[in-house]
Amino acid sequence: MVDFLMNIELHQNSTYQQQIREKLVELIEQDAFGDKALPSGRKMAQLLKVSRNTVVLVYESLVDEGFLIARKRSGFFVHPDLLMVQRLPNSVQKNHLAETPNLNQPNWSKRLQKHPSQLSTLNKDENWSKYPYPFIYGHIDVSEFPLYQWRECSRIAESKGKLHEWVEGYIDMDDPQLVSQIRQQILSKRGISADPDEILITLGTQNSLFLLTSLLADKSVTFGVENPGYANLRHVISLCDSPMKALEVDHQGLKVGEQLNDCDYVCVTPSHQYPSTVTMSIERRKALLEQASKDDFIVIEDDYESEVNFIEKPLPALKSYDQDGRVIYTGSLSKSLTPGIRIGYMVADRSLITELRTLRTLHYRHPPSNNQRITALFISQGYYDSHVRRMRRTYEKKWLQMQQGIEQYLLNCEIHSTPGSFCFWIGLPKTITSHKLREVAAQQGILIESGDTLFMQQDAPKNYIRLGFSAINIDKILQGLAILGGLIAQLERKALNDKTA
Amino acid sequence: MVDFLMNIELHQNSTYQQQIREKLVELIEQDAFGDKALPSGRKMAQLLKVSRNTVVLVYESLVDEGFLIARKRSGFFVHPDLLMVQRLPNSVQKNHLAETPNLNQPNWSKRLQKHPSQLSTLNKDENWSKYPYPFIYGHIDVSEFPLYQWRECSRIAESKGKLHEWVEGYIDMDDPQLVSQIRQQILSKRGISADPDEILITLGTQNSLFLLTSLLADKSVTFGVENPGYANLRHVISLCDSPMKALEVDHQGLKVGEQLNDCDYVCVTPSHQYPSTVTMSIERRKALLEQASKDDFIVIEDDYESEVNFIEKPLPALKSYDQDGRVIYTGSLSKSLTPGIRIGYMVADRSLITELRTLRTLHYRHPPSNNQRITALFISQGYYDSHVRRMRRTYEKKWLQMQQGIEQYLLNCEIHSTPGSFCFWIGLPKTITSHKLREVAAQQGILIESGDTLFMQQDAPKNYIRLGFSAINIDKILQGLAILGGLIAQLERKALNDKTA
């Protein structure tokens, strides 16, 4: 029996108690001890090279939780109730290497009504944090997370008196405190005034867009989308078989006028056009809303990146100019706080919110109630605001470093970035493809994103990249850009040589 | 300025510091102080009738977070940076009482492709916790939540060294530790052996069913559903326009044979048929799987209530007998732990899981990573298992009380409940409708559910009720049933009198 335990290799990632406890629970579940005594505290301590006290504390807590019983003078035993539990055999013997295929297996590919995995997506690298120079977008620098403040709010939400407020779940509702804090402290800063029943909490902007298209899209309904633009927006629209129209964007943002005529919905990113970062001018915003009323279309505003915008006087949201209730507004805490907790919000006409809420109930009920409550506390105590202020200062410094490095090292490139955005949108010299650069850069520890999948058309330019800087450490920025610049120059020379050869 | 502060009415639900802090943040955001000093600590303490120290601690923490600055000998002031922030006007003046309707407003009802709010649902009462006798289903008794254990795991997940494991989010993946714990400690107890890539974490069973129908349903695909059965399953199927077939159920569970012939998918609740609580016999299970292979249909197993089943030797999941990969398995922690955190799981063929995972990414990315991690720790430390064991004992006692009370007080009723289920399914005397009883019971503080919406057909029996007992305190059970029995007898007499009159 001692042999089993010899397998615990204690590491430094969690406490010894926690590791020993986890291993013992696993062994008890596997019925490894039977009705025999566990090794004495002293013996186990010797085996594992930990203090006897550590082992005794684990044993005692396992007694408290009903896994063990202590018998006087004979030590600790697995609780008899656990020994009586029927061990279910795995009725099915898995045989992945079966020589003869099982002809009774269903044909899944025939049964799938949709093939989401065939939708092309950005080639995000799961191992991005292992690269020294992760110029990627949509991730956050963990060291900036306001850990102590979050933990304090989590502690408050998990206090005995507060528990009932979230443990029961909300059925189809949201935490009224979170709705109230988002109204007062987040929407108001974007110039938006909304009643509680005009707001729905979602699992982030992706989820807001999905709920919206589920309700509004259909093959007879045309969605206008910015091109280049957010690929996963196009994917949710295509799941609903709605026709899409690629909309042109210029230095003022989405172009209004004729191209919007035949759209039922126009999806737009006015704060910073995704991915070119252009901020839509006020004139454009007003013209867009006028045309929406005239041509009877709805505008879906994705106000991403607005929170951490370090511009002194950012433009208010498009929604704040909306007199006719034609703008559906989406925002989230994914970029300003963390994408892990999955908190977003939507503002729209109350009749639409009512339907979206019922739909959300059928999808997944509500965003987890504990996270809603912790976030509400986090905002109410001023932590969100002070975090956003800190982030703004950090991002401003980073953006300036990026700008300096790009101008210095990325020669012959077309450069787009608006102050306050989280990325630079770069047109490489036309002889270089983004895929090639991405490949050689990765070998040097530099992770960049190819812009190909952000364009809608098949024959889109292949020479765009996006350089994000939210995840990279500020001290690495210049160094990384210098190397990247060298690689671009190298590829350019090679292309020239190939041509002349 | 002092006037503003007079409005804080301190209550006992949270600490004074927290309340004062929240109010001050709110006032600062509203620019209530301008460039004037805040009231001194002493003055504020007098005003609010709290200790000076409490106020000073709040002031100091607001200095730390950049809301205030301290000036020597003149007190605390709002940080000058905050005064410079542009206050956005609400560009749109809302006028709900406008005499002339705005003709430019969009016609939302025309734009909705679906009308989820028109789907009939169970009449759940949001204020259920205010009833002394809540005989409802699907809620938990908060006092049973393993608070200290959950808090410990939350503290571990939120420690500095662990933060990066969830703060970044998982993009399209799940916490590998949670997947591993669910495999080892939950699925294994149901007789299911699954590889990690055959498992998807979801936001509960409702979400699993929604993801499945999104991928598999279509107007050419027939879903067989138990009748009576889970209403929200029918609703997600109807969102996809798939035809549904009502399937008959008897004392052994779903009837196999001819009625399943023309189904592409058969949705079933073998542990306890929803809502009649019948456990499907082994013979029936085997026959169902045989027919699935023969007639090429897929079985969707909702294994709800299996975890807290207090039967000594529960039957393994239907999935554990599945040789041909024809069973899709869904489970969740909503009933065994809390519906608030929204954690469920699905087991299916790996090719299907791959597509479901991509679809999930487009819907909402992943269930929040902090909750995944806390839950993984909670299971690994043995807390889930010991909680489930405690719950089993509690539910067994409650079930026995229910049985005793129902037999004693609910005369002339048809009674269904299988040991280990969380509710009793009751056929009232035919002269009484469930709606009438629900109405008069509510007046006596008794909350019951009408069974009407669980039947699929329009002309379904109107005399079924469901009595859940997960939320009600055990000491209230007999008392509540006695009153309910009296009401049933009264309604019966009234019906008899009306008839003879």
mmCIF file of N, CA and C in Angstrom, chain A residues 264-330:
data_model
loop_
_atom_site.group_PDB
_atom_site.id
_atom_site.type_symbol
_atom_site.label_atom_id
_atom_site.label_comp_id
_atom_site.label_asym_id
_atom_site.label_seq_id
_atom_site.Cartn_x
_atom_site.Cartn_y
_atom_site.Cartn_z
ATOM 1 N N ASP A 264 -30.257 45.185 -43.582
ATOM 2 C CA ASP A 264 -31.241 45.231 -42.502
ATOM 3 C C ASP A 264 -30.558 45.543 -41.177
ATOM 4 N N TYR A 265 -29.311 45.103 -41.064
ATOM 5 C CA TYR A 265 -28.504 45.364 -39.875
ATOM 6 C C TYR A 265 -27.111 45.790 -40.321
ATOM 7 N N VAL A 266 -26.563 46.801 -39.644
ATOM 8 C CA VAL A 266 -25.200 47.243 -39.938
ATOM 9 C C VAL A 266 -24.384 47.093 -38.656
ATOM 10 N N CYS A 267 -23.352 46.244 -38.708
ATOM 11 C CA CYS A 267 -22.534 45.971 -37.523
ATOM 12 C C CYS A 267 -21.287 46.841 -37.587
ATOM 13 N N VAL A 268 -21.032 47.569 -36.525
ATOM 14 C CA VAL A 268 -20.006 48.600 -36.608
ATOM 15 C C VAL A 268 -19.224 48.716 -35.289
ATOM 16 N N THR A 269 -17.952 49.109 -35.412
ATOM 17 C CA THR A 269 -17.074 49.278 -34.255
ATOM 18 C C THR A 269 -16.562 50.723 -34.235
ATOM 19 N N PRO A 270 -17.401 51.666 -33.756
ATOM 20 C CA PRO A 270 -17.067 53.081 -33.908
ATOM 21 C C PRO A 270 -15.882 53.549 -33.063
ATOM 22 N N SER A 271 -15.704 53.010 -31.861
ATOM 23 C CA SER A 271 -14.610 53.463 -30.999
ATOM 24 C C SER A 271 -13.267 53.268 -31.693
ATOM 25 N N HIS A 272 -13.046 52.034 -32.096
ATOM 26 C CA HIS A 272 -11.871 51.697 -32.892
ATOM 27 C C HIS A 272 -12.293 50.640 -33.878
ATOM 28 N N GLN A 273 -12.231 50.982 -35.154
ATOM 29 C CA GLN A 273 -12.649 49.990 -36.141
ATOM 30 C C GLN A 273 -11.771 48.752 -35.999
ATOM 31 N N TYR A 274 -12.413 47.602 -36.002
ATOM 32 C CA TYR A 274 -11.709 46.333 -35.834
ATOM 33 C C TYR A 274 -11.390 45.787 -37.211
ATOM 34 N N PRO A 275 -10.142 45.628 -37.598
ATOM 35 C CA PRO A 275 -8.894 45.758 -36.853
ATOM 36 C C PRO A 275 -8.097 47.019 -37.177
ATOM 37 N N SER A 276 -8.619 47.937 -37.996
ATOM 38 C CA SER A 276 -7.753 49.040 -38.451
ATOM 39 C C SER A 276 -7.601 50.138 -37.408
ATOM 40 N N THR A 277 -8.365 50.059 -36.315
ATOM 41 C CA THR A 277 -8.296 50.959 -35.149
ATOM 42 C C THR A 277 -8.817 52.387 -35.398
ATOM 43 N N VAL A 278 -9.294 52.676 -36.611
ATOM 44 C CA VAL A 278 -9.810 54.021 -36.914
ATOM 45 C C VAL A 278 -11.009 54.375 -36.030
ATOM 46 N N THR A 279 -11.028 55.566 -35.479
ATOM 47 C CA THR A 279 -12.190 56.036 -34.726
ATOM 48 C C THR A 279 -13.153 56.732 -35.680
ATOM 49 N N MET A 280 -14.414 56.356 -35.603
ATOM 50 C CA MET A 280 -15.391 56.965 -36.506
ATOM 51 C C MET A 280 -15.647 58.416 -36.110
ATOM 52 N N SER A 281 -15.599 59.306 -37.090
ATOM 53 C CA SER A 281 -15.777 60.733 -36.795
ATOM 54 C C SER A 281 -17.220 61.024 -36.381
ATOM 55 N N ILE A 282 -17.400 62.156 -35.720
ATOM 56 C CA ILE A 282 -18.752 62.526 -35.275
ATOM 57 C C ILE A 282 -19.693 62.695 -36.462
ATOM 58 N N GLU A 283 -19.189 63.304 -37.534
ATOM 59 C CA GLU A 283 -20.035 63.534 -38.713
ATOM 60 C C GLU A 283 -20.531 62.187 -39.259
ATOM 61 N N ARG A 284 -19.613 61.256 -39.347
ATOM 62 C CA ARG A 284 -19.956 59.913 -39.827
ATOM 63 C C ARG A 284 -21.023 59.267 -38.930
ATOM 64 N N ARG A 285 -20.820 59.421 -37.610
ATOM 65 C CA ARG A 285 -21.774 58.811 -36.680
ATOM 66 C C ARG A 285 -23.180 59.361 -36.909
ATOM 67 N N LYS A 286 -23.239 60.692 -37.029
ATOM 68 C CA LYS A 286 -24.556 61.302 -37.210
ATOM 69 C C LYS A 286 -25.171 60.886 -38.537
ATOM 70 N N ALA A 287 -24.338 60.857 -39.571
ATOM 71 C CA ALA A 287 -24.848 60.452 -40.891
ATOM 72 C C ALA A 287 -25.339 59.006 -40.859
ATOM 73 N N LEU A 288 -24.625 58.163 -40.126
ATOM 74 C CA LEU A 288 -25.018 56.745 -40.032
ATOM 75 C C LEU A 288 -26.398 56.613 -39.388
ATOM 76 N N LEU A 289 -26.611 57.355 -38.303
ATOM 77 C CA LEU A 289 -27.907 57.260 -37.618
ATOM 78 C C LEU A 289 -29.029 57.840 -38.469
ATOM 79 N N GLU A 290 -28.735 58.917 -39.164
ATOM 80 C CA GLU A 290 -29.761 59.484 -40.046
ATOM 81 C C GLU A 290 -30.166 58.487 -41.119
ATOM 82 N N GLN A 291 -29.135 57.872 -41.698
ATOM 83 C CA GLN A 291 -29.453 56.906 -42.751
ATOM 84 C C GLN A 291 -30.206 55.693 -42.188
ATOM 85 N N ALA A 292 -29.865 55.303 -40.954
ATOM 86 C CA ALA A 292 -30.550 54.157 -40.330
ATOM 87 C C ALA A 292 -32.052 54.421 -40.252
ATOM 88 N N SER A 293 -32.427 55.634 -39.876
ATOM 89 C CA SER A 293 -33.852 55.971 -39.803
ATOM 90 C C SER A 293 -34.468 56.038 -41.186
ATOM 91 N N LYS A 294 -33.751 56.677 -42.097
ATOM 92 C CA LYS A 294 -34.287 56.865 -43.439
ATOM 93 C C LYS A 294 -34.483 55.506 -44.141
ATOM 94 N N ASP A 295 -33.459 54.658 -44.073
ATOM 95 C CA ASP A 295 -33.518 53.382 -44.798
ATOM 96 C C ASP A 295 -33.989 52.226 -43.918
ATOM 97 N N ASP A 296 -34.422 52.550 -42.705
ATOM 98 C CA ASP A 296 -34.948 51.542 -41.785
ATOM 99 C C ASP A 296 -33.997 50.353 -41.571
ATOM 100 N N PHE A 297 -32.759 50.653 -41.186
ATOM 101 C CA PHE A 297 -31.909 49.557 -40.709
ATOM 102 C C PHE A 297 -31.517 49.774 -39.247
ATOM 103 N N ILE A 298 -31.011 48.707 -38.642
ATOM 104 C CA ILE A 298 -30.601 48.731 -37.234
ATOM 105 C C ILE A 298 -29.077 48.716 -37.184
ATOM 106 N N VAL A 299 -28.514 49.457 -36.244
ATOM 107 C CA VAL A 299 -27.059 49.478 -36.087
ATOM 108 C C VAL A 299 -26.685 48.653 -34.853
ATOM 109 N N ILE A 300 -25.770 47.714 -35.027
ATOM 110 C CA ILE A 300 -25.262 46.962 -33.880
ATOM 111 C C ILE A 300 -23.864 47.485 -33.568
ATOM 112 N N GLU A 301 -23.744 48.145 -32.415
ATOM 113 C CA GLU A 301 -22.487 48.801 -32.039
ATOM 114 C C GLU A 301 -21.688 47.912 -31.100
ATOM 115 N N ASP A 302 -20.491 47.551 -31.523
ATOM 116 C CA ASP A 302 -19.577 46.823 -30.642
ATOM 117 C C ASP A 302 -18.579 47.843 -30.117
ATOM 118 N N ASP A 303 -18.777 48.239 -28.856
ATOM 119 C CA ASP A 303 -17.983 49.339 -28.283
ATOM 120 C C ASP A 303 -16.731 48.801 -27.593
ATOM 121 N N TYR A 304 -16.057 47.873 -28.250
ATOM 122 C CA TYR A 304 -14.907 47.251 -27.595
ATOM 123 C C TYR A 304 -13.758 48.246 -27.504
ATOM 124 N N GLU A 305 -12.905 48.037 -26.537
ATOM 125 C CA GLU A 305 -11.727 48.885 -26.291
ATOM 126 C C GLU A 305 -12.086 50.269 -25.788
ATOM 127 N N SER A 306 -13.360 50.576 -25.585
ATOM 128 C CA SER A 306 -13.677 51.947 -25.206
ATOM 129 C C SER A 306 -13.237 52.236 -23.776
ATOM 130 N N GLU A 307 -13.315 51.208 -22.925
ATOM 131 C CA GLU A 307 -13.064 51.405 -21.503
ATOM 132 C C GLU A 307 -11.650 51.868 -21.199
ATOM 133 N N VAL A 308 -10.696 51.264 -21.872
ATOM 134 C CA VAL A 308 -9.314 51.487 -21.481
ATOM 135 C C VAL A 308 -8.660 52.533 -22.392
ATOM 136 N N ASN A 309 -9.472 53.123 -23.243
ATOM 137 C CA ASN A 309 -9.033 54.210 -24.104
ATOM 138 C C ASN A 309 -8.296 55.276 -23.287
ATOM 139 N N PHE A 310 -7.061 55.567 -23.643
ATOM 140 C CA PHE A 310 -6.335 56.535 -22.824
ATOM 141 C C PHE A 310 -6.423 57.965 -23.352
ATOM 142 N N ILE A 311 -7.244 58.163 -24.354
ATOM 143 C CA ILE A 311 -7.482 59.502 -24.869
ATOM 144 C C ILE A 311 -8.193 60.324 -23.793
ATOM 145 N N GLU A 312 -7.832 61.591 -23.691
ATOM 146 C CA GLU A 312 -8.449 62.396 -22.641
ATOM 147 C C GLU A 312 -9.941 62.597 -22.870
ATOM 148 N N LYS A 313 -10.314 62.890 -24.091
ATOM 149 C CA LYS A 313 -11.730 63.120 -24.350
ATOM 150 C C LYS A 313 -12.237 62.171 -25.426
ATOM 151 N N PRO A 314 -12.493 60.913 -25.037
ATOM 152 C CA PRO A 314 -12.978 59.974 -26.041
ATOM 153 C C PRO A 314 -14.379 60.374 -26.499
ATOM 154 N N LEU A 315 -14.714 60.012 -27.702
ATOM 155 C CA LEU A 315 -16.077 60.268 -28.178
ATOM 156 C C LEU A 315 -17.050 59.383 -27.414
ATOM 157 N N PRO A 316 -18.243 59.894 -27.116
ATOM 158 C CA PRO A 316 -19.247 59.028 -26.497
ATOM 159 C C PRO A 316 -19.669 57.931 -27.471
ATOM 160 N N ALA A 317 -20.332 56.929 -26.945
ATOM 161 C CA ALA A 317 -20.769 55.830 -27.798
ATOM 162 C C ALA A 317 -21.770 56.326 -28.843
ATOM 163 N N LEU A 318 -21.808 55.631 -29.954
ATOM 164 C CA LEU A 318 -22.810 55.899 -30.979
ATOM 165 C C LEU A 318 -24.211 55.838 -30.367
ATOM 166 N N LYS A 319 -24.421 54.866 -29.499
ATOM 167 C CA LYS A 319 -25.712 54.683 -28.825
ATOM 168 C C LYS A 319 -26.182 55.959 -28.139
ATOM 169 N N SER A 320 -25.237 56.780 -27.660
ATOM 170 C CA SER A 320 -25.639 57.978 -26.925
ATOM 171 C C SER A 320 -26.307 59.016 -27.834
ATOM 172 N N TYR A 321 -26.126 58.892 -29.147
ATOM 173 C CA TYR A 321 -26.786 59.813 -30.077
ATOM 174 C C TYR A 321 -28.112 59.254 -30.617
ATOM 175 N N ASP A 322 -28.464 58.072 -30.144
ATOM 176 C CA ASP A 322 -29.548 57.312 -30.769
ATOM 177 C C ASP A 322 -30.923 57.775 -30.297
ATOM 178 N N GLN A 323 -31.585 58.600 -31.097
ATOM 179 C CA GLN A 323 -32.899 59.145 -30.721
ATOM 180 C C GLN A 323 -34.033 58.160 -30.987
ATOM 181 N N ASP A 324 -33.828 57.280 -31.945
ATOM 182 C CA ASP A 324 -34.947 56.465 -32.421
ATOM 183 C C ASP A 324 -34.904 55.014 -31.941
ATOM 184 N N GLY A 325 -33.974 54.719 -31.064
ATOM 185 C CA GLY A 325 -33.880 53.332 -30.594
ATOM 186 C C GLY A 325 -33.420 52.390 -31.688
ATOM 187 N N ARG A 326 -32.513 52.866 -32.542
ATOM 188 C CA ARG A 326 -32.051 52.032 -33.665
ATOM 189 C C ARG A 326 -30.685 51.420 -33.422
ATOM 190 N N VAL A 327 -30.084 51.726 -32.263
ATOM 191 C CA VAL A 327 -28.749 51.188 -31.991
ATOM 192 C C VAL A 327 -28.836 50.132 -30.890
ATOM 193 N N ILE A 328 -28.280 48.967 -31.176
ATOM 194 C CA ILE A 328 -28.110 47.937 -30.157
ATOM 195 C C ILE A 328 -26.649 48.013 -29.720
ATOM 196 N N TYR A 329 -26.426 48.157 -28.428
ATOM 197 C CA TYR A 329 -25.086 48.423 -27.913
ATOM 198 C C TYR A 329 -24.534 47.193 -27.189
ATOM 199 N N THR A 330 -23.287 46.830 -27.479
ATOM 200 C CA THR A 330 -22.653 45.721 -26.752
ATOM 201 C C THR A 330 -21.307 46.161 -26.184
#
